[in-house]
XYZ file of N, CA and C in Angstrom:
693
model
N -4.260 36.844 4.437
C -4.147 35.664 5.293
C -4.671 34.436 4.555
N -3.974 33.344 4.749
C -4.373 32.082 4.133
C -4.389 31.002 5.200
N -5.462 30.228 5.231
C -5.548 29.105 6.171
C -5.696 27.804 5.384
N -5.441 26.687 6.063
C -5.599 25.388 5.409
C -6.539 24.504 6.220
N -6.709 23.278 5.758
C -7.670 22.358 6.386
C -6.983 21.322 7.258
N -5.843 21.679 7.839
C -5.132 20.757 8.723
C -6.061 20.250 9.827
N -6.058 18.932 10.029
C -6.933 18.319 11.028
C -8.168 17.667 10.441
N -8.423 17.931 9.160
C -9.641 17.387 8.547
C -9.455 15.952 8.048
N -8.213 15.570 7.753
C -7.961 14.302 7.080
C -7.396 13.222 7.992
N -7.290 13.515 9.283
C -6.605 12.590 10.198
C -7.139 11.163 10.107
N -8.429 11.020 10.309
C -9.025 9.689 10.337
C -8.965 9.017 8.975
N -9.313 9.746 7.928
C -9.395 9.148 6.591
C -8.050 8.593 6.131
N -7.011 9.404 6.195
C -5.704 8.989 5.684
C -5.060 7.934 6.588
N -5.126 8.161 7.895
C -4.462 7.229 8.815
C -5.117 5.851 8.797
N -6.447 5.780 8.747
C -7.115 4.478 8.719
C -6.836 3.749 7.412
N -6.778 4.500 6.314
C -6.475 3.881 5.019
C -5.090 3.247 5.055
N -4.098 4.005 5.517
C -2.735 3.488 5.552
C -2.580 2.373 6.583
N -3.317 2.453 7.679
C -3.247 1.414 8.692
C -3.819 0.107 8.139
N -4.906 0.221 7.382
C -5.488 -0.973 6.754
C -4.504 -1.590 5.760
N -3.769 -0.751 5.046
C -2.775 -1.263 4.102
C -1.642 -1.985 4.839
N -1.243 -1.450 5.993
C -0.193 -2.099 6.779
C -0.639 -3.481 7.241
N -1.838 -3.569 7.797
C -2.341 -4.866 8.253
C -2.476 -5.841 7.081
N -2.902 -5.334 5.940
C -3.032 -6.194 4.763
C -1.686 -6.753 4.330
N -0.651 -5.896 4.361
C 0.687 -6.374 4.025
C 1.164 -7.416 5.030
N 0.970 -7.127 6.311
C 1.445 -8.048 7.342
C 0.781 -9.417 7.232
N -0.488 -9.439 6.873
C -1.232 -10.700 6.764
C -1.282 -11.235 5.326
N -0.613 -10.529 4.397
C -0.523 -10.935 2.987
C -1.892 -11.030 2.315
N -2.814 -10.178 2.743
C -4.152 -10.208 2.158
C -4.128 -9.794 0.690
N -3.181 -8.911 0.324
C -3.078 -8.505 -1.078
C -2.689 -9.690 -1.966
N -1.857 -10.593 -1.424
C -1.463 -11.770 -2.192
C -2.613 -12.775 -2.306
N -3.362 -12.913 -1.217
C -4.517 -13.814 -1.270
C -5.589 -13.281 -2.222
N -5.698 -11.948 -2.325
C -6.622 -11.383 -3.299
C -6.169 -11.718 -4.722
N -4.854 -11.660 -4.946
C -4.326 -12.060 -6.260
C -4.625 -13.527 -6.541
N -4.457 -14.369 -5.518
C -4.753 -15.796 -5.673
C -6.226 -16.014 -6.004
N -7.079 -15.233 -5.335
C -8.519 -15.379 -5.578
C -8.848 -15.109 -7.045
N -8.233 -14.083 -7.614
C -8.494 -13.740 -9.013
C -8.102 -14.887 -9.949
N -7.069 -15.637 -9.531
C -6.606 -16.753 -10.363
C -7.183 -18.096 -9.912
N -8.130 -18.054 -8.972
C -8.793 -19.263 -8.466
C -7.796 -20.236 -7.850
N -6.818 -19.684 -7.110
C -5.789 -20.496 -6.466
C -6.115 -20.673 -4.989
N -6.209 -21.916 -4.546
C -6.432 -22.244 -3.132
C -5.088 -22.687 -2.558
N -4.360 -21.727 -1.971
C -3.026 -22.058 -1.494
C -2.621 -21.171 -0.335
N -1.395 -21.358 0.129
C -0.884 -20.580 1.251
C 0.259 -19.699 0.786
N 0.364 -18.515 1.396
C 1.408 -17.564 1.041
C 2.517 -17.479 2.090
N 2.502 -18.399 3.066
C 3.605 -18.455 4.012
C 3.409 -17.630 5.267
N 4.503 -17.355 5.935
C 4.480 -16.676 7.225
C 3.895 -15.267 7.120
N 3.277 -14.829 8.208
C 2.737 -13.478 8.294
C 3.353 -12.771 9.499
N 3.102 -11.469 9.604
C 3.616 -10.659 10.711
C 2.453 -10.127 11.543
N 2.779 -9.599 12.720
C 1.762 -9.063 13.624
C 2.085 -7.620 13.983
N 1.048 -6.826 14.190
C 1.231 -5.443 14.626
C 1.638 -5.397 16.098
N 1.219 -6.389 16.876
C 1.550 -6.434 18.297
C 3.049 -6.640 18.479
N 3.653 -5.776 19.260
C 5.095 -5.806 19.550
C 5.971 -5.424 18.361
N 5.373 -5.035 17.254
C 6.163 -4.545 16.123
C 6.652 -3.127 16.425
N 7.779 -2.763 15.849
C 8.290 -1.395 15.974
C 7.897 -0.624 14.726
N 7.092 0.404 14.920
C 6.569 1.201 13.811
C 7.194 2.581 13.853
N 7.870 2.962 12.779
C 8.508 4.268 12.672
C 7.645 5.168 11.790
N 7.158 6.257 12.359
C 6.258 7.166 11.646
C 6.985 8.460 11.333
N 7.094 8.769 10.042
C 7.728 10.008 9.608
C 6.648 11.060 9.406
N 6.678 12.072 10.264
C 5.637 13.090 10.237
C 4.725 12.920 11.427
N 4.985 13.692 12.494
C 4.230 13.531 13.730
C 3.162 14.609 13.878
N 2.532 14.948 12.743
C 1.419 15.880 12.778
C 0.122 15.171 13.114
N -0.988 15.765 12.732
C -2.296 15.202 13.088
C -2.499 13.794 12.520
N -2.163 13.603 11.246
C -2.361 12.291 10.625
C -1.421 11.264 11.240
N -0.164 11.648 11.403
C 0.804 10.732 11.995
C 0.428 10.309 13.398
N -0.075 11.251 14.187
C -0.466 10.921 15.557
C -1.708 10.034 15.586
N -2.629 10.239 14.649
C -3.812 9.377 14.597
C -3.406 7.954 14.231
N -2.486 7.825 13.272
C -1.973 6.496 12.905
C -1.258 5.875 14.097
N -0.468 6.668 14.791
C 0.266 6.175 15.958
C -0.682 5.639 17.016
N -1.808 6.338 17.211
C -2.788 5.891 18.199
C -3.352 4.525 17.864
N -3.612 4.284 16.580
C -4.130 2.985 16.154
C -3.103 1.886 16.420
N -1.858 2.146 16.039
C -0.803 1.145 16.213
C -0.495 0.909 17.687
N -0.454 1.979 18.463
C -0.145 1.879 19.895
C -1.216 1.092 20.628
N -2.470 1.302 20.251
C -3.575 0.596 20.894
C -3.467 -0.911 20.699
N -2.936 -1.333 19.572
C -2.808 -2.766 19.281
C -1.469 -3.339 19.746
N -0.706 -2.560 20.498
C 0.484 -3.100 21.132
C 1.791 -2.864 20.416
N 1.806 -2.005 19.407
C 3.057 -1.710 18.706
C 3.904 -0.737 19.516
N 5.218 -0.807 19.312
C 6.141 0.193 19.858
C 6.271 1.269 18.790
N 5.769 2.451 19.075
C 5.654 3.503 18.066
C 6.723 4.572 18.274
N 7.482 4.823 17.224
C 8.505 5.867 17.233
C 8.114 6.933 16.216
N 8.021 8.156 16.651
C 7.682 9.257 15.765
C 8.902 10.070 15.387
N 8.858 10.660 14.195
C 9.919 11.566 13.745
C 9.270 12.852 13.257
N 9.793 13.981 13.727
C 9.314 15.278 13.265
C 10.509 16.177 12.982
N 10.245 17.321 12.357
C 11.337 18.197 11.951
C 12.027 18.862 13.140
N 11.255 19.230 14.147
C 11.815 19.937 15.290
C 11.542 19.162 16.570
N 12.414 19.281 17.575
C 12.204 18.568 18.838
C 10.909 19.018 19.517
N 10.333 18.133 20.307
C 9.109 18.456 21.034
C 8.800 17.383 22.051
N 7.707 17.566 22.763
C 7.284 16.581 23.751
C 6.679 15.363 23.055
N 6.968 14.191 23.572
C 6.434 12.959 23.003
C 4.959 12.824 23.370
N 4.062 12.698 22.368
C 2.629 12.553 22.664
C 2.330 11.186 23.262
N 1.221 11.033 23.968
C 0.877 9.763 24.612
C 0.741 8.588 23.647
N 0.421 8.859 22.385
C 0.228 7.786 21.411
C 1.544 7.217 20.886
N 2.670 7.809 21.295
C 3.982 7.348 20.831
C 4.853 6.972 22.016
N 5.744 6.020 21.783
C 6.691 5.628 22.819
C 7.944 6.486 22.805
N 8.301 6.966 21.605
C 9.490 7.804 21.456
C 9.215 8.859 20.388
N 9.911 9.994 20.504
C 9.817 11.042 19.485
C 11.224 11.547 19.187
N 11.591 11.541 17.893
C 12.928 11.947 17.468
C 12.804 12.961 16.326
N 13.958 13.434 15.849
C 13.984 14.367 14.725
C 14.557 13.679 13.492
N 14.442 14.342 12.342
C 14.902 13.764 11.076
C 16.391 13.457 11.088
N 17.154 14.165 11.910
C 18.591 13.917 11.991
C 18.909 12.498 12.467
N 17.956 11.863 13.130
C 18.174 10.519 13.672
C 17.573 9.419 12.806
N 17.089 9.780 11.613
C 16.386 8.827 10.756
C 17.233 7.594 10.443
N 18.460 7.795 10.020
C 19.299 6.661 9.620
C 19.580 5.705 10.770
N 19.613 6.210 11.984
C 19.851 5.357 13.143
C 18.624 4.519 13.484
N 17.443 5.033 13.149
C 16.198 4.369 13.531
C 15.700 3.380 12.471
N 16.035 3.603 11.223
C 15.534 2.737 10.151
C 15.864 1.259 10.367
N 17.064 0.905 10.824
C 17.389 -0.522 10.944
C 16.612 -1.267 12.025
N 15.931 -0.552 12.928
C 15.207 -1.242 14.001
C 13.708 -1.302 13.754
N 13.241 -0.683 12.677
C 11.799 -0.588 12.435
C 11.286 -1.770 11.617
N 10.169 -2.339 12.050
C 9.497 -3.394 11.280
C 8.646 -2.798 10.161
N 8.243 -1.546 10.333
C 7.497 -0.836 9.290
C 7.823 0.641 9.388
N 8.034 1.259 8.239
C 8.279 2.698 8.148
C 7.102 3.308 7.405
N 6.443 4.275 8.033
C 5.242 4.882 7.467
C 5.474 6.374 7.335
N 5.343 6.909 6.124
C 5.594 8.331 5.907
C 4.311 9.104 5.630
N 4.198 10.238 6.338
C 3.148 11.213 6.054
C 3.786 12.579 5.788
N 5.015 12.559 5.297
C 5.758 13.792 5.076
C 5.202 14.573 3.887
N 5.198 15.898 3.970
C 4.784 16.729 2.838
C 5.897 16.806 1.804
N 5.601 17.397 0.662
C 6.611 17.578 -0.374
C 7.379 18.863 -0.103
N 8.654 18.732 0.204
C 9.527 19.884 0.412
C 10.855 19.599 -0.286
N 11.625 20.628 -0.607
C 12.914 20.406 -1.268
C 13.830 19.481 -0.472
N 13.719 19.511 0.860
C 14.612 18.721 1.703
C 14.339 17.216 1.618
N 13.103 16.832 1.355
C 12.769 15.405 1.406
C 12.549 14.782 0.030
N 12.536 15.569 -1.028
C 12.312 15.002 -2.354
C 13.430 14.044 -2.734
N 13.063 12.810 -3.049
C 14.041 11.793 -3.406
C 14.840 11.264 -2.234
N 14.395 11.553 -1.010
C 15.131 11.125 0.177
C 15.266 9.616 0.239
N 14.175 8.907 -0.046
C 14.217 7.449 0.025
C 14.702 6.896 -1.312
N 16.017 6.733 -1.377
C 16.663 6.125 -2.539
C 17.157 4.737 -2.167
N 17.880 4.113 -3.066
C 18.337 2.739 -2.808
C 19.140 2.650 -1.513
N 20.026 3.603 -1.292
C 20.868 3.568 -0.098
C 20.028 3.573 1.169
N 19.015 4.448 1.218
C 18.212 4.539 2.432
C 17.320 3.312 2.592
N 16.781 2.801 1.492
C 15.972 1.578 1.578
C 16.803 0.407 2.101
N 18.046 0.331 1.681
C 18.901 -0.764 2.126
C 19.298 -0.606 3.592
N 19.128 0.592 4.133
C 19.381 0.817 5.561
C 18.269 0.220 6.413
N 17.083 0.072 5.828
C 15.950 -0.491 6.557
C 16.194 -1.965 6.884
N 15.524 -2.433 7.921
C 15.635 -3.838 8.329
C 15.162 -4.759 7.195
N 15.914 -5.811 6.958
C 15.503 -6.788 5.946
C 14.176 -7.428 6.375
N 13.221 -7.486 5.444
C 11.920 -8.052 5.754
C 10.931 -7.063 6.329
N 11.301 -5.777 6.347
C 10.390 -4.756 6.876
C 9.487 -4.223 5.771
N 8.553 -3.356 6.156
C 7.587 -2.785 5.224
C 7.791 -1.274 5.113
N 7.522 -0.752 3.916
C 7.561 0.695 3.687
C 6.197 1.152 3.212
N 5.664 2.211 3.846
C 4.360 2.748 3.463
C 4.470 4.251 3.252
N 3.828 4.747 2.209
C 3.850 6.179 1.923
C 2.440 6.707 1.709
N 2.004 7.543 2.650
C 0.707 8.199 2.531
C 0.849 9.704 2.488
N 2.086 10.180 2.253
C 2.356 11.613 2.212
C 2.394 12.130 0.788
N 3.602 12.180 0.218
C 3.778 12.620 -1.158
C 4.715 11.675 -1.891
N 4.406 11.418 -3.145
C 5.145 10.433 -3.913
C 6.589 10.792 -4.159
N 6.904 12.105 -4.244
C 8.272 12.479 -4.584
C 9.256 12.295 -3.438
N 8.804 11.761 -2.309
C 9.722 11.325 -1.256
C 10.589 10.173 -1.742
N 10.072 9.404 -2.704
C 10.639 8.113 -3.085
C 11.243 8.152 -4.486
N 12.407 7.533 -4.630
C 12.959 7.225 -5.952
C 12.322 5.896 -6.378
N 11.336 5.974 -7.242
C 10.487 4.823 -7.532
C 11.268 3.639 -8.095
N 12.204 3.886 -8.993
C 12.971 2.780 -9.573
C 13.807 2.077 -8.507
N 14.330 2.850 -7.559
C 15.097 2.241 -6.465
C 14.202 1.379 -5.589
N 12.982 1.863 -5.338
C 12.032 1.072 -4.554
C 11.714 -0.236 -5.270
N 11.509 -0.173 -6.567
C 11.251 -1.392 -7.340
C 12.404 -2.381 -7.186
N 13.621 -1.871 -7.256
C 14.800 -2.742 -7.154
C 14.853 -3.464 -5.810
N 14.611 -2.724 -4.701
C 14.729 -3.359 -3.381
C 13.560 -4.299 -3.112
N 12.403 -4.026 -3.701
C 11.283 -4.954 -3.564
C 11.576 -6.245 -4.326
N 12.085 -6.112 -5.537
C 12.379 -7.297 -6.347
C 13.544 -8.101 -5.771
N 14.435 -7.425 -5.054
C 15.574 -8.134 -4.457
C 15.169 -8.934 -3.225
N 13.994 -8.610 -2.645
C 13.545 -9.288 -1.447
C 14.000 -8.635 -0.166
N 14.721 -7.511 -0.268
C 15.188 -6.849 0.957
C 14.010 -6.352 1.787
N 13.021 -5.773 1.122
C 11.797 -5.353 1.810
C 10.719 -6.408 1.609
N 9.910 -6.613 2.654
C 8.821 -7.586 2.550
C 7.673 -7.044 1.717
N 7.540 -5.724 1.665
C 6.452 -5.146 0.891
C 6.410 -3.640 1.027
N 5.668 -3.012 0.132
C 5.471 -1.566 0.173
C 4.015 -1.262 -0.125
N 3.440 -0.338 0.646
C 2.074 0.119 0.422
C 2.124 1.600 0.075
N 1.594 1.944 -1.084
C 1.706 3.308 -1.592
C 0.336 3.847 -1.975
N -0.043 4.951 -1.353
C -1.231 5.652 -1.824
C -0.825 6.826 -2.717
N 0.465 7.089 -2.773
C 1.022 8.150 -3.621
C 2.241 7.584 -4.341
N 2.491 8.062 -5.558
C 3.613 7.561 -6.342
C 4.304 8.715 -7.054
N 5.475 8.424 -7.555
C 6.219 9.355 -8.406
C 6.677 8.573 -9.634
N 6.139 8.859 -10.851
C 5.164 9.912 -11.136
C 3.737 9.514 -10.735
N 2.852 10.471 -10.823
C 1.449 10.240 -10.482
C 0.562 10.968 -11.486
N -0.397 10.275 -12.113
C -0.704 8.851 -11.968
C 0.457 7.975 -12.430
N 0.521 6.779 -11.869
C 1.557 5.836 -12.257
C 1.229 5.300 -13.656
N 2.156 5.423 -14.615
C 1.874 4.956 -15.987
C 1.498 3.474 -16.021
N 0.603 3.136 -16.929
C 0.122 1.759 -17.020
C 1.242 0.757 -17.267
N 2.284 1.195 -17.965
C 3.359 0.264 -18.317
C 4.447 0.187 -17.246
N 4.314 0.906 -16.145
C 5.375 0.922 -15.137
C 5.488 -0.439 -14.447
N 6.704 -0.874 -14.205
C 6.933 -2.204 -13.636
C 6.439 -2.331 -12.197
N 6.249 -1.214 -11.498
C 5.790 -1.276 -10.108
C 4.446 -1.990 -10.001
N 3.581 -1.830 -11.019
C 2.281 -2.490 -10.999
C 2.400 -4.000 -10.882
N 3.451 -4.557 -11.469
C 3.586 -6.011 -11.585
C 4.361 -6.648 -10.441
N 4.867 -5.853 -9.506
C 5.625 -6.407 -8.383
C 4.627 -6.915 -7.339
N 4.610 -8.214 -7.042
C 3.573 -8.787 -6.175
C 3.496 -8.164 -4.785
N 4.639 -7.801 -4.207
C 4.596 -7.255 -2.848
C 4.519 -5.740 -2.808
N 4.081 -5.143 -3.920
C 3.738 -3.721 -3.950
C 2.217 -3.591 -3.913
N 1.718 -2.838 -2.964
C 0.279 -2.646 -2.763
C -0.010 -1.171 -3.060
N -0.757 -0.908 -4.136
C -0.927 0.454 -4.630
C -2.397 0.858 -4.621
N -2.681 2.052 -4.101
C -3.988 2.678 -4.268
C -3.764 4.056 -4.896
N -4.710 4.552 -5.710
C -4.486 5.745 -6.532
C -4.769 7.073 -5.819
N -4.031 7.355 -4.754
C -4.134 8.624 -4.015
C -5.596 8.886 -3.596
N -6.169 7.901 -2.927
C -7.581 7.990 -2.540
C -7.797 7.988 -1.038
N -6.720 7.985 -0.256
C -6.908 7.941 1.199
C -7.537 9.222 1.721
N -7.279 10.339 1.047
C -7.869 11.620 1.443
C -9.129 11.895 0.649
N -9.189 13.078 0.073
C -10.385 13.450 -0.679
C -11.618 13.410 0.205
N -12.753 13.125 -0.407
C -14.007 13.050 0.342
C -14.560 11.631 0.354
N -13.688 10.645 0.198
C -14.164 9.269 0.208
C -14.763 8.902 1.563
N -14.212 9.476 2.632
C -14.851 9.374 3.940
C -15.658 10.648 4.128
N -17.012 10.581 4.126
C -17.844 11.784 4.178
C -17.509 12.724 5.332
N -17.021 12.164 6.426
C -16.688 12.982 7.594
C -15.641 14.049 7.268
N -14.782 13.759 6.283
C -13.717 14.700 5.939
C -14.286 16.029 5.456
N -15.290 15.970 4.601
C -15.915 17.206 4.110
C -16.548 17.985 5.255
N -17.202 17.273 6.163
C -17.800 17.947 7.316
C -16.724 18.644 8.144
N -15.578 17.978 8.298
C -14.480 18.582 9.060
C -13.994 19.877 8.409
N -13.852 19.851 7.090
C -13.376 21.038 6.370
C -14.369 22.187 6.501
N -15.646 21.880 6.359
C -16.672 22.919 6.494
C -16.643 23.518 7.897
N -16.500 22.678 8.911
C -16.472 23.176 10.287
C -15.253 24.052 10.550
N -14.093 23.662 9.987
C -12.890 24.495 10.130
C -13.117 25.853 9.479
N -13.723 25.849 8.293
C -13.995 27.090 7.574
C -14.966 27.983 8.345
N -16.036 27.390 8.834
C -17.032 28.169 9.574
C -16.456 28.774 10.847
N -15.641 28.003 11.552
C -15.024 28.512 12.770
C -14.073 29.665 12.463
N -13.335 29.560 11.356
C -12.431 30.645 10.987
C -13.193 31.883 10.533
N -14.338 31.692 9.889
C -15.177 32.842 9.529
C -15.670 33.558 10.786
N -16.082 32.774 11.774
C -16.522 33.370 13.033
C -15.393 34.141 13.696
N -14.204 33.536 13.700
C -13.049 34.172 14.311
C -12.665 35.454 13.564
N -12.740 35.414 12.255
C -12.383 36.585 11.455
C -13.312 37.757 11.752
N -14.597 37.471 11.778
C -15.587 38.521 12.046
C -15.382 39.143 13.422
N -14.946 38.313 14.385
C -14.781 38.785 15.753
C -13.351 39.235 16.063
N -12.506 39.313 15.039
C -11.158 39.808 15.242
C -10.259 38.872 16.022
N -10.575 37.574 16.008
C -9.779 36.589 16.744
C -8.740 35.933 15.829
N -7.742 35.307 16.433
C -6.708 34.609 15.671
C -7.307 33.410 14.939
N -6.952 33.263 13.673
C -7.499 32.176 12.869
C -6.738 30.877 13.118
N -7.454 29.757 12.970
C -6.821 28.446 13.042
C -6.077 28.163 11.731
N -5.025 27.370 11.812
C -4.333 26.838 10.626
C -3.800 27.922 9.687
N -3.284 29.009 10.249
C -2.689 30.034 9.417
C -1.433 29.496 8.742
N -1.331 29.729 7.429
C -0.166 29.310 6.680
C 0.902 30.382 6.792
N 2.096 29.970 7.201
C 3.175 30.935 7.350
C 3.681 31.385 5.980
N 4.200 32.585 5.923
C 4.618 33.170 4.659
C 5.686 32.345 3.972
N 6.590 31.712 4.746
C 7.684 30.962 4.133
C 7.200 29.729 3.376
N 5.932 29.343 3.580
C 5.405 28.146 2.914
C 5.059 28.399 1.451
N 4.976 29.683 1.051
C 4.559 29.982 -0.322
C 5.694 29.737 -1.311
C-alpha cells in the first residue's frame, strides 16, 4: 500500500498562486521592475478580482482552496475536473475537461493545478492560448509540462494575453538564456509554492502520516491511498 500527502499543500500553493494573480491584475510585478530602474511612472489600467470570471483547472484540495479565496472576494468561480460531481460551495459552476474550450473564451483568468499526465502534457499550445479571452491571465501552479513554453512566449509577446504567472515551467529549471525571463508580463517563481516554505505544510504531512500509522495498526482504511493505475 502506498499513500500520499494530499491535503497538506492546499494553503501554501493556493495562497502563492492567488498572490501572483493579484500582482498581475494590479501590475505589481511591473512596478517592481520600475523600482529596480528607479522609474517613477504609471503602468496603465489594472484589473480587479471582484466580478472577474476565474476558471480553475483541477478541483481538488488546492483548487478548492484557491476557489474559496477568489469567491470570497467576489469572483465568479468556475471549476473543471476530470469527472462530473457536485459543485462545492466555493465555486459557482463545476464542469469537466470536455468543456474546456467552451469556457476559455469567457474567463478573465485561467488557473491550473493539474497534475502531469499523458492526457494533459502539452495541452496548452498556441491554439488553446488563442482560444482564451484577449487580455486575460494564465497561471500555472500544477506541472510545467501542461504548457508549450515557446507558444506561451509567442502569445505573451503578441499581447493576446495580459500576463502569465508560473511557479512551474517546461523545462525546469528554466535555462538562464530562455527568452521567457525577459518577457515583462511573465511572472516567474522557481517552483517554490509548495515545499516547506510555509512551515504549516510540514506539520500537515506529519499529521497525515501519524494518522495513517494509527489506522494501519488498528486495521482501518488508510487516507490518501494511491490507486494501482497511478504507478
